[in-house]
Short mmCIF file of C-alpha atoms in Angstrom, two decimals:
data_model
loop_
_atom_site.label_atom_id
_atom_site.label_comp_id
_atom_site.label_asym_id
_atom_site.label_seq_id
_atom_site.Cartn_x
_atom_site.Cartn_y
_atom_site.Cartn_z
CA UNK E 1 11.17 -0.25 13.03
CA UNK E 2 7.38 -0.51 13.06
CA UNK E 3 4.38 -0.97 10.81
CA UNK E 4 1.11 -1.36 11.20
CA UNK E 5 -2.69 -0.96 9.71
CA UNK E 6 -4.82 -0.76 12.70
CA UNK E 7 -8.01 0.29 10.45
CA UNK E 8 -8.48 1.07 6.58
CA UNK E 9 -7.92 4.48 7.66
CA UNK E 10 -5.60 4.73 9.96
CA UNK E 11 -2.07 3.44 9.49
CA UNK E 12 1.15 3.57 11.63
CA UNK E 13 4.79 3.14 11.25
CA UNK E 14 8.00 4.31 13.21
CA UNK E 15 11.41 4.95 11.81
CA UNK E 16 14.43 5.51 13.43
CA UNK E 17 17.27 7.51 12.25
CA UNK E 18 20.88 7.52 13.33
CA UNK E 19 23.95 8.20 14.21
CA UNK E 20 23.01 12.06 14.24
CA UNK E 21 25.56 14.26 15.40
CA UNK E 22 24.20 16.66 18.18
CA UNK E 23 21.58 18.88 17.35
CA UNK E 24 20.64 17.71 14.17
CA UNK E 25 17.99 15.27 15.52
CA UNK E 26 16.24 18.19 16.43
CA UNK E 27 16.50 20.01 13.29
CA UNK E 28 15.34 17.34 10.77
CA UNK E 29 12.56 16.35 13.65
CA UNK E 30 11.36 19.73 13.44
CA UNK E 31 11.35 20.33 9.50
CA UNK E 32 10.09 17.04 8.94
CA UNK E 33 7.11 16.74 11.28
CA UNK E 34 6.04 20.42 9.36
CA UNK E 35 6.38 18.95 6.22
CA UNK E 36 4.56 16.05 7.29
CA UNK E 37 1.74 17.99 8.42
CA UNK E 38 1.64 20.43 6.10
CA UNK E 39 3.21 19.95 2.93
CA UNK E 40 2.27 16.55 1.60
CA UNK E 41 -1.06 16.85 -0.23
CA UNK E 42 -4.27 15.17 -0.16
CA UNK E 43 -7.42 14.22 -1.81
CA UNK E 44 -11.08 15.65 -0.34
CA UNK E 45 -14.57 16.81 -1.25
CA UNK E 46 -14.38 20.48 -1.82
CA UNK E 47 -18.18 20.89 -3.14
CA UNK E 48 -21.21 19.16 -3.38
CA UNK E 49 -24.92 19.82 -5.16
CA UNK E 50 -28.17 18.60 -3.97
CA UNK E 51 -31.67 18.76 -5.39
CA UNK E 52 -34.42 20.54 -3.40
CA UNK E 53 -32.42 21.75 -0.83
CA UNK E 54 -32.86 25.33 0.20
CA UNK E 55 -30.35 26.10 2.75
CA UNK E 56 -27.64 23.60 4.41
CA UNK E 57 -29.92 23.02 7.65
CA UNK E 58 -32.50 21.89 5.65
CA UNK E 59 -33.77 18.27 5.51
CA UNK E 60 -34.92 16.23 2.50
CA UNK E 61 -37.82 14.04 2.41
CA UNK E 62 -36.97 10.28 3.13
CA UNK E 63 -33.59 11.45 4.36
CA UNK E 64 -32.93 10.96 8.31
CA UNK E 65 -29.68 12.93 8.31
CA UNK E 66 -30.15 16.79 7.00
CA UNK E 67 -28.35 18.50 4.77
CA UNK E 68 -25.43 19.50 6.84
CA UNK E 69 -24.92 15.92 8.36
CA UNK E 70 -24.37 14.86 5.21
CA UNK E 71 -21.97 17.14 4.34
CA UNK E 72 -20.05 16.51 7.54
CA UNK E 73 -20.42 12.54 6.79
CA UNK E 74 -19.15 13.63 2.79
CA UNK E 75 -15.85 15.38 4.71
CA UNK E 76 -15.04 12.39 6.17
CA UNK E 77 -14.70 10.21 3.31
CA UNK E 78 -10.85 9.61 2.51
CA UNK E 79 -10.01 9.12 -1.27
CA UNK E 80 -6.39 8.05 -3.16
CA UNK E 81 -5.29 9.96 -5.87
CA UNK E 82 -2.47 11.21 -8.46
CA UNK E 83 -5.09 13.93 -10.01
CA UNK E 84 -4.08 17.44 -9.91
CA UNK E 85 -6.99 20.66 -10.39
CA UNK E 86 -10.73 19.94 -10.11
CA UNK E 87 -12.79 16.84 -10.83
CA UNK E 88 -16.18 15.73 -10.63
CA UNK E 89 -18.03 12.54 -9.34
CA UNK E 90 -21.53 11.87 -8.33
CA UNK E 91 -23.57 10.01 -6.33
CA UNK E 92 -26.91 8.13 -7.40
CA UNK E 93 -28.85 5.59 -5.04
CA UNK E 94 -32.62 4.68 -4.91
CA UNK E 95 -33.72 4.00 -0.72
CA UNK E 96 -35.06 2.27 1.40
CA UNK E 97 -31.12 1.60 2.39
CA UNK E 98 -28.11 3.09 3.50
CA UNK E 99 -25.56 5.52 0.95
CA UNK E 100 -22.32 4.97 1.37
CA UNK E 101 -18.86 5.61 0.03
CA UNK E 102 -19.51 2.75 -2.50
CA UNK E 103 -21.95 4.43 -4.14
CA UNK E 104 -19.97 7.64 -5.38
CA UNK E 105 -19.07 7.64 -8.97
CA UNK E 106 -15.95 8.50 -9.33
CA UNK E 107 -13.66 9.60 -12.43
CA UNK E 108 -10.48 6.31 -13.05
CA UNK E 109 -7.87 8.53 -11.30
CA UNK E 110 -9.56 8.41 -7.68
CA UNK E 111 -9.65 5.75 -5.36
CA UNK E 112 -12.11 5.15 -2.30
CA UNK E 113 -9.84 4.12 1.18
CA UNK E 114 -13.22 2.62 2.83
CA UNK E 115 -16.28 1.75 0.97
CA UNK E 116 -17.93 1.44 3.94
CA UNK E 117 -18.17 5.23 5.23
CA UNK E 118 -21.28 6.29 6.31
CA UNK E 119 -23.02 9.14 4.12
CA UNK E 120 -26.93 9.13 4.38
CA UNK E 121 -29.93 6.82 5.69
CA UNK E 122 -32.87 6.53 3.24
CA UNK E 123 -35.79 5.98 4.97
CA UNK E 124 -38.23 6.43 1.72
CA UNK E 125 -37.86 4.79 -2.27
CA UNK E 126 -36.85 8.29 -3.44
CA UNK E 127 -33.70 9.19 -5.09
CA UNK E 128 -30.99 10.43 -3.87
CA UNK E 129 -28.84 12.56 -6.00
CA UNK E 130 -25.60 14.60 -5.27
CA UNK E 131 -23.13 16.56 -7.27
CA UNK E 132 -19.33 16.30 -5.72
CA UNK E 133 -16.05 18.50 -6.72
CA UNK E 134 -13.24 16.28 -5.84
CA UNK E 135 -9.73 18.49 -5.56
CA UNK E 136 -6.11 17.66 -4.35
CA UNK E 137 -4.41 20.12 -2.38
CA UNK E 138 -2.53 20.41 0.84
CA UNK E 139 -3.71 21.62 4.49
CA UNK E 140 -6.66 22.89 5.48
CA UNK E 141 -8.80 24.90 3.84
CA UNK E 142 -12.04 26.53 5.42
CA UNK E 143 -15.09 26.92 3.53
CA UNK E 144 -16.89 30.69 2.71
CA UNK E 145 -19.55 32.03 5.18
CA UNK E 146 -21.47 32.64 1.70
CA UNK E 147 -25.12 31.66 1.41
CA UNK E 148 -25.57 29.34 -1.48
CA UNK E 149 -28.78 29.49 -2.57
CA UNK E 150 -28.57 26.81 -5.87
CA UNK E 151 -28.01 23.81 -3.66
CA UNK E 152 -24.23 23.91 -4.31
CA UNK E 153 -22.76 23.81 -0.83
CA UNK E 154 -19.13 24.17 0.29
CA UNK E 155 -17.37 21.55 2.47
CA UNK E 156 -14.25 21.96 4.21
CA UNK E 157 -10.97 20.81 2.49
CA UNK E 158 -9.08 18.75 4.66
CA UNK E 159 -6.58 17.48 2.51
CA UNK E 160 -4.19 15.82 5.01
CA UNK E 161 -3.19 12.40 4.69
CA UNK E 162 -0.96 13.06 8.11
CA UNK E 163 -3.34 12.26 10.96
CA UNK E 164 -0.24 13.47 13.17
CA UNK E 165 3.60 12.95 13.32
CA UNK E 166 5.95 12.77 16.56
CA UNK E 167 9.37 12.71 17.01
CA UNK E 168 11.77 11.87 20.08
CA UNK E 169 15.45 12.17 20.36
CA UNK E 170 17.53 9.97 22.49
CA UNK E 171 21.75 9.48 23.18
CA UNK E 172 23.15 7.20 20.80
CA UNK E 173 26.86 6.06 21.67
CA UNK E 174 28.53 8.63 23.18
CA UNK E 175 27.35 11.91 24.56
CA UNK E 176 27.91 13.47 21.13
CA UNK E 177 25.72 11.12 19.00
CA UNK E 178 21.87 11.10 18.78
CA UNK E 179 19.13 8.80 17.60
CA UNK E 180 15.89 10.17 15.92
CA UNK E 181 12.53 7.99 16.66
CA UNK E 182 9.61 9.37 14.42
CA UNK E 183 6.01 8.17 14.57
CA UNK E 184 3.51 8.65 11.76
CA UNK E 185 -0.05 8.06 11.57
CA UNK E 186 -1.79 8.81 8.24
CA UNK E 187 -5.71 7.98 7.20
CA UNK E 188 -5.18 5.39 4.40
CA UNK E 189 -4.90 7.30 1.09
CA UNK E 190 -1.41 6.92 2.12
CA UNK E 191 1.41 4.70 3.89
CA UNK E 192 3.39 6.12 6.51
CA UNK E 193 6.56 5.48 4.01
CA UNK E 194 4.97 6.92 1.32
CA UNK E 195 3.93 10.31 3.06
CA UNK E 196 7.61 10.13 4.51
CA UNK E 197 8.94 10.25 0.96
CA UNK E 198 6.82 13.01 -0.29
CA UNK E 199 7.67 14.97 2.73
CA UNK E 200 11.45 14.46 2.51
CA UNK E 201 10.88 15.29 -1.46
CA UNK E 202 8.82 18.78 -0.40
CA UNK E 203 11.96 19.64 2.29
CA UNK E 204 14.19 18.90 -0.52
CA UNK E 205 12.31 21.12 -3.50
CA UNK E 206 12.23 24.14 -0.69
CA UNK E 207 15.91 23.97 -0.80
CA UNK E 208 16.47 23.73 -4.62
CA UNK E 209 17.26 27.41 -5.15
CA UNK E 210 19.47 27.22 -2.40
CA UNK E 211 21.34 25.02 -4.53
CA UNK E 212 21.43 26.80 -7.47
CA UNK E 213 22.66 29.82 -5.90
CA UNK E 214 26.06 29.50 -7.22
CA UNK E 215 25.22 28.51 -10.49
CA UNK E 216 23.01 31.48 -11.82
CA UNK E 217 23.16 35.25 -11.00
CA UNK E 218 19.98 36.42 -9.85
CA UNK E 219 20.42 40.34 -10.88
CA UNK E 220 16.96 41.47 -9.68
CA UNK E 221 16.45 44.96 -11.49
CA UNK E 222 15.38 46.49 -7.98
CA UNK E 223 14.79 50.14 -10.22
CA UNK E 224 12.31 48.08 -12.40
CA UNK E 225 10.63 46.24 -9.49
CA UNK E 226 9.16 48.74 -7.11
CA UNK E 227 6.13 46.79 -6.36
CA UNK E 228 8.26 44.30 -4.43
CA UNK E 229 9.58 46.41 -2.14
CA UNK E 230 7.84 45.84 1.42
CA UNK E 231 9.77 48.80 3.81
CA UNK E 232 13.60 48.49 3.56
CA UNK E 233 13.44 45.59 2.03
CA UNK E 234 12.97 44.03 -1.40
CA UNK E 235 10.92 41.01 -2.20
CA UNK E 236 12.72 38.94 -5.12
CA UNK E 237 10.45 37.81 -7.92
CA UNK E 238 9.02 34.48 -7.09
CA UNK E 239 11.20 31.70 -8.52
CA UNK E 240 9.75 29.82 -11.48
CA UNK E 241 11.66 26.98 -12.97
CA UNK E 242 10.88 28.37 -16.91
CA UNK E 243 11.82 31.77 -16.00
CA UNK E 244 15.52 31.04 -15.14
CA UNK E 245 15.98 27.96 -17.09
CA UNK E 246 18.08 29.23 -19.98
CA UNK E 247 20.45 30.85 -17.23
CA UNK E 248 21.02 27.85 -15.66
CA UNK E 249 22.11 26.38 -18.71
CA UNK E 250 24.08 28.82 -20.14
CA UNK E 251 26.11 29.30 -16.47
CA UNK E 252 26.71 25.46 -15.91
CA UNK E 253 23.90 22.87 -17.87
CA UNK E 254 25.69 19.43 -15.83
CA UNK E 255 25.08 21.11 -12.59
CA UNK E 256 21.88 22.46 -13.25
CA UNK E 257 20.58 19.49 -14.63
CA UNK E 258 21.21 17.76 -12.00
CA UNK E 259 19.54 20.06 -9.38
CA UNK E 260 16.29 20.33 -10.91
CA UNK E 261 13.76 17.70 -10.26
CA UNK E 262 11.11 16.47 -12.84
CA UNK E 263 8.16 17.76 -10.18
CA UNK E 264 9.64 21.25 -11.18
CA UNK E 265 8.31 20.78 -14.81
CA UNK E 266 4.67 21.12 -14.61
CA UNK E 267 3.90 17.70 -15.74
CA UNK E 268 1.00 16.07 -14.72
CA UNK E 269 0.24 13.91 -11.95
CA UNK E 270 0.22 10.58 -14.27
CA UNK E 271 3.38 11.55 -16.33
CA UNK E 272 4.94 12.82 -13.33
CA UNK E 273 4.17 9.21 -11.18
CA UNK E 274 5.40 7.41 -14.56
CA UNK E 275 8.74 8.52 -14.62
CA UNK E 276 9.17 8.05 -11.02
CA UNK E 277 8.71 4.45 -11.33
CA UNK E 278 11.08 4.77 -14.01
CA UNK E 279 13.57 6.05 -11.37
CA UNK E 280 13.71 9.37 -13.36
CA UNK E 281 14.17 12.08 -10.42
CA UNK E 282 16.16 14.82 -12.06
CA UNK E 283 16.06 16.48 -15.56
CA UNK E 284 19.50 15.50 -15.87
CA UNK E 285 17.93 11.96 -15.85
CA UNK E 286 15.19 12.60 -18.28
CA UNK E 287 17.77 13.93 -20.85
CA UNK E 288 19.86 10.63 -20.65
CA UNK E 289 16.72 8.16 -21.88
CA UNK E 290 17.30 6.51 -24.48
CA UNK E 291 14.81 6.15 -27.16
CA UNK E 292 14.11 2.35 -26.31
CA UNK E 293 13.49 3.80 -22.77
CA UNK E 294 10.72 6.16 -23.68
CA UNK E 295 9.46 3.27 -25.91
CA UNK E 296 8.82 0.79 -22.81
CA UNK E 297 7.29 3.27 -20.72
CA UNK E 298 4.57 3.41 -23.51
CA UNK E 299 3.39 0.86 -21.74
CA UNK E 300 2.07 3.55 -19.24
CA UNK E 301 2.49 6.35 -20.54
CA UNK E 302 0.05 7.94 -22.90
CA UNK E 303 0.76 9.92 -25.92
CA UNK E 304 -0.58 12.69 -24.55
CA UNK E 305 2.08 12.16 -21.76
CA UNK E 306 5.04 11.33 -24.41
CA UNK E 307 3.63 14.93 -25.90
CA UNK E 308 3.83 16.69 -23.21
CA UNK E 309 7.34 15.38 -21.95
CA UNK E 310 8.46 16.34 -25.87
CA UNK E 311 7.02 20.06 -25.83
CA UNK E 312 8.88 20.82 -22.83
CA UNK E 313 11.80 19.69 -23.87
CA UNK E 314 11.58 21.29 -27.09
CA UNK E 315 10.30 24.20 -25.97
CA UNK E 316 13.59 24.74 -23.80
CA UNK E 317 15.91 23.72 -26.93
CA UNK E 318 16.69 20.71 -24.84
CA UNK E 319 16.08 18.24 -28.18
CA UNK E 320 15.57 19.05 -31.20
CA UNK E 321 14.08 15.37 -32.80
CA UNK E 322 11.27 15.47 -34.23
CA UNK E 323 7.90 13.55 -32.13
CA UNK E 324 7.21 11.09 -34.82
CA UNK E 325 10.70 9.05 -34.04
CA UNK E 326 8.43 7.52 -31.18
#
């Protein structure tokens, strides 16, 4: 219903959502303002090096902020990125002048929201050089009470692009009918629509064994699993898609193909973003590209990516051509 960018980092939209029946307004308000909050994931500073600096209350000659203002100021900034694990960028600057988020070095994948964060205030022509650990995850993550003594400090991972989420129900028609209003607010690494879709797609992944209930038999040895029991009750083996693949194709591969989503596969971030835009969602999909299909998303996609689409589906007897046909 609404959009709007009120800064570089922070954005707002409304949606609305009806008819509902009664009671479910509630119900996908609830799960969806969780998700929003805590399932879609982020880019952040984890880590960062100095030189010369003992403890993270220390200060650094030609410096006006100390060491831990700068961190604080290096936990602001907001980056946008498809990486997934650990990389590293830098920062380099000569003063008199002012650092900023500009001034990071940062590996192709990542993308700074606003250049124009604040991070430190040279006051002297010295050099200013810092060591970063860029990571994507999800939530909030607090960093260790330890004492590093190398100049390697800790910084804590906020990686949520959700600045907050609110919903509100109201009567829609009759007195059995409801309409769902939800507000989101994110910081800029991404649009409200976008961190609506990766929340709906998080809900939706949650659910996937749900779905496949029916298809495969999950006989849990409970004799050969005593470390999952907790009291009366036993704790299943966690659910990994490679584990119960062949079942699921054995019991009923249409079905099953269709109920597994390419974010299930391991792929990376890149390959994973490529299909999307390919409007590949499901493994059922993947299975039905043609070979001039995989041969105009070369345009994107790397070999390496084509490679590591190929080994998976090899290594689940899913084809059987050999690579060098693309």
């Amino acid at each position: 219903m609404e959009s709007r960018t009120d800064s570089k980092r922070l954005h707002y939209s409304r949606f609305i959502l009806s008819p509902l029946m009664k009671g479910q307004a509630d119900t996908i308000g609830i799960a969806m303002r969780r998700a929003l909050l805590g399932e879609v994931e982020g880019t952040c500073i984890t880590r960062s090096k100095f030189e010369n600096a003992p403890h993270e209350y220390s200060t650094i000659f030609g410096i006006e902020e100390s060491v831990h203002e700068i961190l604080m100021n290096l936990k602001e900034i907001v980056l946008r990125s498809d990486l997934y694990g650990t990389r590293n960028a830098s920062i380099c600057a000569r003063g008199p002048g002012y650092v900023t988020a500009q001034d990071i070095i940062l590996p192709p994948s990542v993308e700074i929201v606003d250049t124009a964060q604040h991070i430190a205030s040279l006051t002297k022509p010295i050099d200013l050089r810092i060591e970063l650990q860029i990571e994507r995850s999800r939530g909030y993550r607090m960093k260790t009470t330890k004492n590093y003594q190398d100049g390697s400090y800790p910084i804590d991972a906020v990686s949520m692009p959700v600045r907050n989420a609110n919903y509100s129900i109201h009567p829609y028609g009759n007195e059995k009918q409801e309409i769902l209003f939800l507000e989101i607010w994110t910081n800029g690494s991404l649009t409200p629509r976008e961190a609506l879709y990766e929340a709906s797609r998080n809900l939706i992944d949650l659910f996937i064994p749900f779905l496949n209930a029916e298809e495969q038999d999950l006989n849990f040895d409970l004799e050969d699993n005593q470390n999952g029991f907790q009291g009366r009750f036993p704790t299943p083996p966690f659910f990994t898609f490679s584990e119960k693949f062949h079942n699921l194709i054995k019991k009923n591969k249409k079905i099953a193909l269709k109920y597994i989503f390419i974010d299930q596969l391991g792929l990376s971030r890149r390959t994973y973003n490529c299909l999307k835009r390919s409007n590949i969602h499901t493994l059922s999909d993947l299975l039905s590209l043609a070979h001039k299909d995989f041969v105009r998303m070369r345009i994107d996609l790397r070999v390496e990516d084509i490679k590591q689409i190929l080994d998976f589906l090899e290594k689940h007897s899913l084809i059987d051509e050999p690579k060098n046909q693309l």
